[in-house]
Amino acid sequence: MYQEAYEFITYKDLLEAIHSLDKERYKLVILLSDKSSSLSSHFLEKIYNAYDAGIQAIQLHTVVNEHKGIRKHFHVLSEEINNSLFRSGNTQIGFSSSPFGTNMAFDLEWLQKNQKTARTNLERKLFKQNIYIEYLPDVIVYCDSAPVYPYRRRIRKTLSYLLPSLLEGNWNFCNRIAQQLIPSPIKLCTFISIWTLLITGYSWTSSLKWWILLLGSAITYSLAIPDYLVEDKKKQKHSIWRKRH
């Protein structure tokens, strides 16, 4: 049923492509990154199940195939930690998933009403309207390289929405704003490590709480790393060991 219930469209102008779709014929739009190369099994079926349950916006799981090299590997690590904490973790406690802006599914009618220009920040629109964003960790979009986040991060503008969101009781938006102010896992661990060492050299008794914070952060982030990244590292080590013998 699902194999014939979709149409794949490539486009140069996203706005034109979205508004050219007939709402009587299409109900759901999946925006895939230009870096995407393949999809997981039962991809559409799982998305349709969530959409049929009344979900208007769905964040899919992006997995980068190529992550060799320290910089690329750390970037993938950070994104997978964000997936565990701010996407899967958020939905498990009742908050919206943190969106990435691409590899997402939207209700077409909502998308056509809100995508006014090519630069429209759909993430902000979703949170301002307090629309719940689901995350499907087992619906995977495999990408050859890391997709680029489509919206500019402006801290001053982000903070300007904090007070109105608090007054409106829009806790999803408040949660998202707070998360946007948190540095990436790698940067945060690096900062805490350096600060802990400096405090230890100055006064070891004052550094105990920072060591506890550093240990807690390391454990939390370690648990958030998916198995496939750890297994890849183990395979590489075993491969190197075999070559030496």
PDB file of N, CA and C in Angstrom, residues 74-152:
ATOM      1  N   PHE A  74      33.898  13.606  15.561  1.00  0.00           N
ATOM      2  CA  PHE A  74      33.391  14.385  16.691  1.00  0.00           C
ATOM      3  C   PHE A  74      32.071  15.071  16.343  1.00  0.00           C
ATOM      4  N   HIS A  75      31.941  15.519  15.089  1.00  0.00           N
ATOM      5  CA  HIS A  75      30.687  16.153  14.668  1.00  0.00           C
ATOM      6  C   HIS A  75      29.536  15.150  14.719  1.00  0.00           C
ATOM      7  N   VAL A  76      29.787  13.941  14.229  1.00  0.00           N
ATOM      8  CA  VAL A  76      28.763  12.901  14.261  1.00  0.00           C
ATOM      9  C   VAL A  76      28.445  12.516  15.705  1.00  0.00           C
ATOM     10  N   LEU A  77      29.474  12.421  16.550  1.00  0.00           N
ATOM     11  CA  LEU A  77      29.256  12.130  17.967  1.00  0.00           C
ATOM     12  C   LEU A  77      28.330  13.171  18.601  1.00  0.00           C
ATOM     13  N   SER A  78      28.607  14.442  18.346  1.00  0.00           N
ATOM     14  CA  SER A  78      27.794  15.523  18.915  1.00  0.00           C
ATOM     15  C   SER A  78      26.345  15.422  18.463  1.00  0.00           C
ATOM     16  N   GLU A  79      26.131  15.153  17.174  1.00  0.00           N
ATOM     17  CA  GLU A  79      24.759  15.070  16.663  1.00  0.00           C
ATOM     18  C   GLU A  79      24.013  13.868  17.231  1.00  0.00           C
ATOM     19  N   GLU A  80      24.716  12.745  17.396  1.00  0.00           N
ATOM     20  CA  GLU A  80      24.058  11.567  17.962  1.00  0.00           C
ATOM     21  C   GLU A  80      23.746  11.757  19.449  1.00  0.00           C
ATOM     22  N   ILE A  81      24.602  12.486  20.146  1.00  0.00           N
ATOM     23  CA  ILE A  81      24.310  12.824  21.549  1.00  0.00           C
ATOM     24  C   ILE A  81      23.086  13.727  21.615  1.00  0.00           C
ATOM     25  N   ASN A  82      23.011  14.692  20.691  1.00  0.00           N
ATOM     26  CA  ASN A  82      21.832  15.558  20.616  1.00  0.00           C
ATOM     27  C   ASN A  82      20.577  14.746  20.299  1.00  0.00           C
ATOM     28  N   ASN A  83      20.719  13.738  19.422  1.00  0.00           N
ATOM     29  CA  ASN A  83      19.589  12.864  19.121  1.00  0.00           C
ATOM     30  C   ASN A  83      19.088  12.165  20.383  1.00  0.00           C
ATOM     31  N   SER A  84      20.015  11.655  21.174  1.00  0.00           N
ATOM     32  CA  SER A  84      19.640  10.914  22.380  1.00  0.00           C
ATOM     33  C   SER A  84      19.038  11.811  23.450  1.00  0.00           C
ATOM     34  N   LEU A  85      19.650  12.986  23.651  1.00  0.00           N
ATOM     35  CA  LEU A  85      19.225  13.850  24.751  1.00  0.00           C
ATOM     36  C   LEU A  85      18.087  14.792  24.371  1.00  0.00           C
ATOM     37  N   PHE A  86      18.212  15.478  23.239  1.00  0.00           N
ATOM     38  CA  PHE A  86      17.294  16.558  22.898  1.00  0.00           C
ATOM     39  C   PHE A  86      16.203  16.165  21.902  1.00  0.00           C
ATOM     40  N   ARG A  87      16.309  14.983  21.339  1.00  0.00           N
ATOM     41  CA  ARG A  87      15.247  14.516  20.446  1.00  0.00           C
ATOM     42  C   ARG A  87      14.513  13.340  21.093  1.00  0.00           C
ATOM     43  N   SER A  88      15.183  12.211  21.200  1.00  0.00           N
ATOM     44  CA  SER A  88      14.546  11.059  21.839  1.00  0.00           C
ATOM     45  C   SER A  88      14.225  11.354  23.303  1.00  0.00           C
ATOM     46  N   GLY A  89      15.189  11.979  24.009  1.00  0.00           N
ATOM     47  CA  GLY A  89      14.972  12.305  25.421  1.00  0.00           C
ATOM     48  C   GLY A  89      13.824  13.269  25.635  1.00  0.00           C
ATOM     49  N   ASN A  90      13.734  14.284  24.791  1.00  0.00           N
ATOM     50  CA  ASN A  90      12.646  15.258  24.914  1.00  0.00           C
ATOM     51  C   ASN A  90      11.279  14.604  24.768  1.00  0.00           C
ATOM     52  N   THR A  91      11.129  13.781  23.736  1.00  0.00           N
ATOM     53  CA  THR A  91       9.815  13.176  23.483  1.00  0.00           C
ATOM     54  C   THR A  91       9.420  12.199  24.583  1.00  0.00           C
ATOM     55  N   GLN A  92      10.403  11.575  25.223  1.00  0.00           N
ATOM     56  CA  GLN A  92      10.096  10.621  26.284  1.00  0.00           C
ATOM     57  C   GLN A  92       9.546  11.303  27.534  1.00  0.00           C
ATOM     58  N   ILE A  93       9.857  12.593  27.716  1.00  0.00           N
ATOM     59  CA  ILE A  93       9.332  13.308  28.889  1.00  0.00           C
ATOM     60  C   ILE A  93       8.220  14.290  28.505  1.00  0.00           C
ATOM     61  N   GLY A  94       7.738  14.201  27.259  1.00  0.00           N
ATOM     62  CA  GLY A  94       6.578  14.984  26.857  1.00  0.00           C
ATOM     63  C   GLY A  94       6.855  16.269  26.113  1.00  0.00           C
ATOM     64  N   PHE A  95       8.133  16.615  25.894  1.00  0.00           N
ATOM     65  CA  PHE A  95       8.469  17.806  25.129  1.00  0.00           C
ATOM     66  C   PHE A  95       8.601  17.469  23.646  1.00  0.00           C
ATOM     67  N   SER A  96       8.574  18.512  22.820  1.00  0.00           N
ATOM     68  CA  SER A  96       8.813  18.320  21.395  1.00  0.00           C
ATOM     69  C   SER A  96      10.264  17.945  21.149  1.00  0.00           C
ATOM     70  N   SER A  97      10.469  17.189  20.090  1.00  0.00           N
ATOM     71  CA  SER A  97      11.830  16.894  19.663  1.00  0.00           C
ATOM     72  C   SER A  97      12.512  18.174  19.191  1.00  0.00           C
ATOM     73  N   SER A  98      13.806  18.240  19.405  1.00  0.00           N
ATOM     74  CA  SER A  98      14.584  19.339  18.849  1.00  0.00           C
ATOM     75  C   SER A  98      14.728  19.097  17.347  1.00  0.00           C
ATOM     76  N   PRO A  99      14.212  19.973  16.498  1.00  0.00           N
ATOM     77  CA  PRO A  99      14.277  19.745  15.051  1.00  0.00           C
ATOM     78  C   PRO A  99      15.645  20.104  14.484  1.00  0.00           C
ATOM     79  N   PHE A 100      15.976  19.499  13.359  1.00  0.00           N
ATOM     80  CA  PHE A 100      17.229  19.823  12.683  1.00  0.00           C
ATOM     81  C   PHE A 100      16.989  20.711  11.469  1.00  0.00           C
ATOM     82  N   GLY A 101      15.739  20.764  11.013  1.00  0.00           N
ATOM     83  CA  GLY A 101      15.406  21.623   9.880  1.00  0.00           C
ATOM     84  C   GLY A 101      15.397  20.906   8.550  1.00  0.00           C
ATOM     85  N   THR A 102      15.983  19.722   8.507  1.00  0.00           N
ATOM     86  CA  THR A 102      15.957  18.903   7.298  1.00  0.00           C
ATOM     87  C   THR A 102      15.733  17.459   7.706  1.00  0.00           C
ATOM     88  N   ASN A 103      15.446  16.595   6.725  1.00  0.00           N
ATOM     89  CA  ASN A 103      15.049  15.218   7.007  1.00  0.00           C
ATOM     90  C   ASN A 103      13.875  15.207   7.989  1.00  0.00           C
ATOM     91  N   MET A 104      12.838  15.953   7.598  1.00  0.00           N
ATOM     92  CA  MET A 104      11.643  16.094   8.411  1.00  0.00           C
ATOM     93  C   MET A 104      10.402  15.862   7.557  1.00  0.00           C
ATOM     94  N   ALA A 105       9.310  15.478   8.217  1.00  0.00           N
ATOM     95  CA  ALA A 105       8.022  15.304   7.549  1.00  0.00           C
ATOM     96  C   ALA A 105       7.042  16.331   8.107  1.00  0.00           C
ATOM     97  N   PHE A 106       6.246  16.939   7.213  1.00  0.00           N
ATOM     98  CA  PHE A 106       5.298  17.982   7.608  1.00  0.00           C
ATOM     99  C   PHE A 106       3.929  17.717   6.994  1.00  0.00           C
ATOM    100  N   ASP A 107       2.899  18.150   7.699  1.00  0.00           N
ATOM    101  CA  ASP A 107       1.567  18.210   7.117  1.00  0.00           C
ATOM    102  C   ASP A 107       1.593  19.254   6.003  1.00  0.00           C
ATOM    103  N   LEU A 108       1.162  18.888   4.799  1.00  0.00           N
ATOM    104  CA  LEU A 108       1.277  19.788   3.651  1.00  0.00           C
ATOM    105  C   LEU A 108       0.486  21.072   3.836  1.00  0.00           C
ATOM    106  N   GLU A 109      -0.729  20.982   4.346  1.00  0.00           N
ATOM    107  CA  GLU A 109      -1.550  22.186   4.511  1.00  0.00           C
ATOM    108  C   GLU A 109      -0.877  23.176   5.448  1.00  0.00           C
ATOM    109  N   TRP A 110      -0.305  22.666   6.563  1.00  0.00           N
ATOM    110  CA  TRP A 110       0.408  23.549   7.497  1.00  0.00           C
ATOM    111  C   TRP A 110       1.626  24.155   6.820  1.00  0.00           C
ATOM    112  N   LEU A 111       2.348  23.336   6.057  1.00  0.00           N
ATOM    113  CA  LEU A 111       3.575  23.794   5.415  1.00  0.00           C
ATOM    114  C   LEU A 111       3.290  24.901   4.412  1.00  0.00           C
ATOM    115  N   GLN A 112       2.232  24.748   3.622  1.00  0.00           N
ATOM    116  CA  GLN A 112       1.903  25.772   2.634  1.00  0.00           C
ATOM    117  C   GLN A 112       1.462  27.082   3.286  1.00  0.00           C
ATOM    118  N   LYS A 113       0.822  27.002   4.436  1.00  0.00           N
ATOM    119  CA  LYS A 113       0.387  28.210   5.147  1.00  0.00           C
ATOM    120  C   LYS A 113       1.564  28.950   5.774  1.00  0.00           C
ATOM    121  N   ASN A 114       2.600  28.221   6.148  1.00  0.00           N
ATOM    122  CA  ASN A 114       3.677  28.821   6.936  1.00  0.00           C
ATOM    123  C   ASN A 114       4.977  29.060   6.175  1.00  0.00           C
ATOM    124  N   GLN A 115       5.190  28.359   5.063  1.00  0.00           N
ATOM    125  CA  GLN A 115       6.396  28.574   4.269  1.00  0.00           C
ATOM    126  C   GLN A 115       6.144  29.756   3.331  1.00  0.00           C
ATOM    127  N   LYS A 116       6.371  30.953   3.839  1.00  0.00           N
ATOM    128  CA  LYS A 116       6.070  32.168   3.077  1.00  0.00           C
ATOM    129  C   LYS A 116       7.188  32.559   2.116  1.00  0.00           C
ATOM    130  N   THR A 117       8.437  32.315   2.527  1.00  0.00           N
ATOM    131  CA  THR A 117       9.591  32.611   1.675  1.00  0.00           C
ATOM    132  C   THR A 117      10.560  31.438   1.755  1.00  0.00           C
ATOM    133  N   ALA A 118      11.589  31.480   0.919  1.00  0.00           N
ATOM    134  CA  ALA A 118      12.583  30.401   0.925  1.00  0.00           C
ATOM    135  C   ALA A 118      13.371  30.379   2.237  1.00  0.00           C
ATOM    136  N   ARG A 119      13.380  31.511   2.958  1.00  0.00           N
ATOM    137  CA  ARG A 119      14.156  31.595   4.204  1.00  0.00           C
ATOM    138  C   ARG A 119      13.296  31.490   5.460  1.00  0.00           C
ATOM    139  N   THR A 120      12.045  31.138   5.307  1.00  0.00           N
ATOM    140  CA  THR A 120      11.161  31.016   6.463  1.00  0.00           C
ATOM    141  C   THR A 120      11.713  29.992   7.448  1.00  0.00           C
ATOM    142  N   ASN A 121      11.811  30.396   8.724  1.00  0.00           N
ATOM    143  CA  ASN A 121      12.309  29.504   9.768  1.00  0.00           C
ATOM    144  C   ASN A 121      11.143  28.647  10.274  1.00  0.00           C
ATOM    145  N   LEU A 122      11.000  27.459   9.708  1.00  0.00           N
ATOM    146  CA  LEU A 122       9.892  26.582  10.069  1.00  0.00           C
ATOM    147  C   LEU A 122      10.002  26.109  11.513  1.00  0.00           C
ATOM    148  N   GLU A 123      11.211  25.949  11.989  1.00  0.00           N
ATOM    149  CA  GLU A 123      11.418  25.549  13.386  1.00  0.00           C
ATOM    150  C   GLU A 123      10.758  26.539  14.338  1.00  0.00           C
ATOM    151  N   ARG A 124      11.025  27.816  14.112  1.00  0.00           N
ATOM    152  CA  ARG A 124      10.453  28.850  14.976  1.00  0.00           C
ATOM    153  C   ARG A 124       8.927  28.893  14.852  1.00  0.00           C
ATOM    154  N   LYS A 125       8.430  28.701  13.634  1.00  0.00           N
ATOM    155  CA  LYS A 125       6.973  28.684  13.422  1.00  0.00           C
ATOM    156  C   LYS A 125       6.325  27.560  14.228  1.00  0.00           C
ATOM    157  N   LEU A 126       6.924  26.384  14.206  1.00  0.00           N
ATOM    158  CA  LEU A 126       6.385  25.240  14.934  1.00  0.00           C
ATOM    159  C   LEU A 126       6.318  25.514  16.427  1.00  0.00           C
ATOM    160  N   PHE A 127       7.389  26.069  16.970  1.00  0.00           N
ATOM    161  CA  PHE A 127       7.438  26.300  18.414  1.00  0.00           C
ATOM    162  C   PHE A 127       6.537  27.462  18.829  1.00  0.00           C
ATOM    163  N   LYS A 128       6.463  28.508  18.009  1.00  0.00           N
ATOM    164  CA  LYS A 128       5.585  29.632  18.343  1.00  0.00           C
ATOM    165  C   LYS A 128       4.121  29.204  18.352  1.00  0.00           C
ATOM    166  N   GLN A 129       3.775  28.271  17.480  1.00  0.00           N
ATOM    167  CA  GLN A 129       2.397  27.765  17.426  1.00  0.00           C
ATOM    168  C   GLN A 129       2.188  26.582  18.379  1.00  0.00           C
ATOM    169  N   ASN A 130       3.239  26.244  19.121  1.00  0.00           N
ATOM    170  CA  ASN A 130       3.188  25.161  20.113  1.00  0.00           C
ATOM    171  C   ASN A 130       2.725  23.843  19.481  1.00  0.00           C
ATOM    172  N   ILE A 131       3.268  23.556  18.312  1.00  0.00           N
ATOM    173  CA  ILE A 131       2.961  22.304  17.614  1.00  0.00           C
ATOM    174  C   ILE A 131       3.976  21.244  18.026  1.00  0.00           C
ATOM    175  N   TYR A 132       3.474  20.102  18.440  1.00  0.00           N
ATOM    176  CA  TYR A 132       4.339  19.037  18.918  1.00  0.00           C
ATOM    177  C   TYR A 132       5.131  18.428  17.760  1.00  0.00           C
ATOM    178  N   ILE A 133       6.428  18.211  17.983  1.00  0.00           N
ATOM    179  CA  ILE A 133       7.308  17.612  16.986  1.00  0.00           C
ATOM    180  C   ILE A 133       7.724  16.230  17.476  1.00  0.00           C
ATOM    181  N   GLU A 134       7.368  15.206  16.723  1.00  0.00           N
ATOM    182  CA  GLU A 134       7.724  13.835  17.077  1.00  0.00           C
ATOM    183  C   GLU A 134       9.114  13.496  16.545  1.00  0.00           C
ATOM    184  N   TYR A 135       9.775  12.562  17.203  1.00  0.00           N
ATOM    185  CA  TYR A 135      11.075  12.060  16.726  1.00  0.00           C
ATOM    186  C   TYR A 135      10.970  10.559  16.552  1.00  0.00           C
ATOM    187  N   LEU A 136      11.369  10.073  15.380  1.00  0.00           N
ATOM    188  CA  LEU A 136      11.323   8.648  15.085  1.00  0.00           C
ATOM    189  C   LEU A 136      12.751   8.129  14.912  1.00  0.00           C
ATOM    190  N   PRO A 137      13.363   7.605  15.980  1.00  0.00           N
ATOM    191  CA  PRO A 137      14.770   7.180  15.908  1.00  0.00           C
ATOM    192  C   PRO A 137      15.023   6.004  14.982  1.00  0.00           C
ATOM    193  N   ASP A 138      13.982   5.192  14.725  1.00  0.00           N
ATOM    194  CA  ASP A 138      14.175   4.032  13.860  1.00  0.00           C
ATOM    195  C   ASP A 138      13.790   4.311  12.410  1.00  0.00           C
ATOM    196  N   VAL A 139      13.444   5.547  12.104  1.00  0.00           N
ATOM    197  CA  VAL A 139      13.198   5.956  10.712  1.00  0.00           C
ATOM    198  C   VAL A 139      14.426   6.762  10.284  1.00  0.00           C
ATOM    199  N   ILE A 140      15.308   6.115   9.534  1.00  0.00           N
ATOM    200  CA  ILE A 140      16.654   6.648   9.316  1.00  0.00           C
ATOM    201  C   ILE A 140      16.849   7.137   7.882  1.00  0.00           C
ATOM    202  N   VAL A 141      17.463   8.315   7.787  1.00  0.00           N
ATOM    203  CA  VAL A 141      17.915   8.853   6.501  1.00  0.00           C
ATOM    204  C   VAL A 141      19.437   8.780   6.508  1.00  0.00           C
ATOM    205  N   TYR A 142      20.002   7.929   5.664  1.00  0.00           N
ATOM    206  CA  TYR A 142      21.455   7.794   5.577  1.00  0.00           C
ATOM    207  C   TYR A 142      22.002   8.859   4.630  1.00  0.00           C
ATOM    208  N   CYS A 143      22.990   9.601   5.106  1.00  0.00           N
ATOM    209  CA  CYS A 143      23.570  10.690   4.308  1.00  0.00           C
ATOM    210  C   CYS A 143      25.048  10.432   4.052  1.00  0.00           C
ATOM    211  N   ASP A 144      25.518  10.837   2.882  1.00  0.00           N
ATOM    212  CA  ASP A 144      26.926  10.654   2.549  1.00  0.00           C
ATOM    213  C   ASP A 144      27.820  11.567   3.374  1.00  0.00           C
ATOM    214  N   SER A 145      27.313  12.728   3.727  1.00  0.00           N
ATOM    215  CA  SER A 145      28.046  13.663   4.583  1.00  0.00           C
ATOM    216  C   SER A 145      27.036  14.378   5.477  1.00  0.00           C
ATOM    217  N   ALA A 146      27.528  15.108   6.444  1.00  0.00           N
ATOM    218  CA  ALA A 146      26.647  15.753   7.406  1.00  0.00           C
ATOM    219  C   ALA A 146      25.822  16.863   6.757  1.00  0.00           C
ATOM    220  N   PRO A 147      24.492  16.833   6.904  1.00  0.00           N
ATOM    221  CA  PRO A 147      23.653  17.914   6.364  1.00  0.00           C
ATOM    222  C   PRO A 147      23.942  19.234   7.079  1.00  0.00           C
ATOM    223  N   VAL A 148      23.706  20.311   6.382  1.00  0.00           N
ATOM    224  CA  VAL A 148      23.924  21.638   6.954  1.00  0.00           C
ATOM    225  C   VAL A 148      22.640  22.127   7.602  1.00  0.00           C
ATOM    226  N   TYR A 149      22.756  22.658   8.820  1.00  0.00           N
ATOM    227  CA  TYR A 149      21.591  23.233   9.500  1.00  0.00           C
ATOM    228  C   TYR A 149      21.104  24.431   8.692  1.00  0.00           C
ATOM    229  N   PRO A 150      19.819  24.459   8.275  1.00  0.00           N
ATOM    230  CA  PRO A 150      19.358  25.454   7.301  1.00  0.00           C
ATOM    231  C   PRO A 150      19.077  26.852   7.847  1.00  0.00           C
ATOM    232  N   TYR A 151      19.075  27.019   9.178  1.00  0.00           N
ATOM    233  CA  TYR A 151      18.718  28.321   9.740  1.00  0.00           C
ATOM    234  C   TYR A 151      19.890  28.925  10.508  1.00  0.00           C
ATOM    235  N   ARG A 152      20.018  30.231  10.434  1.00  0.00           N
ATOM    236  CA  ARG A 152      21.070  30.927  11.179  1.00  0.00           C
ATOM    237  C   ARG A 152      20.711  30.983  12.656  1.00  0.00           C
TER     238      ARG A 152
END
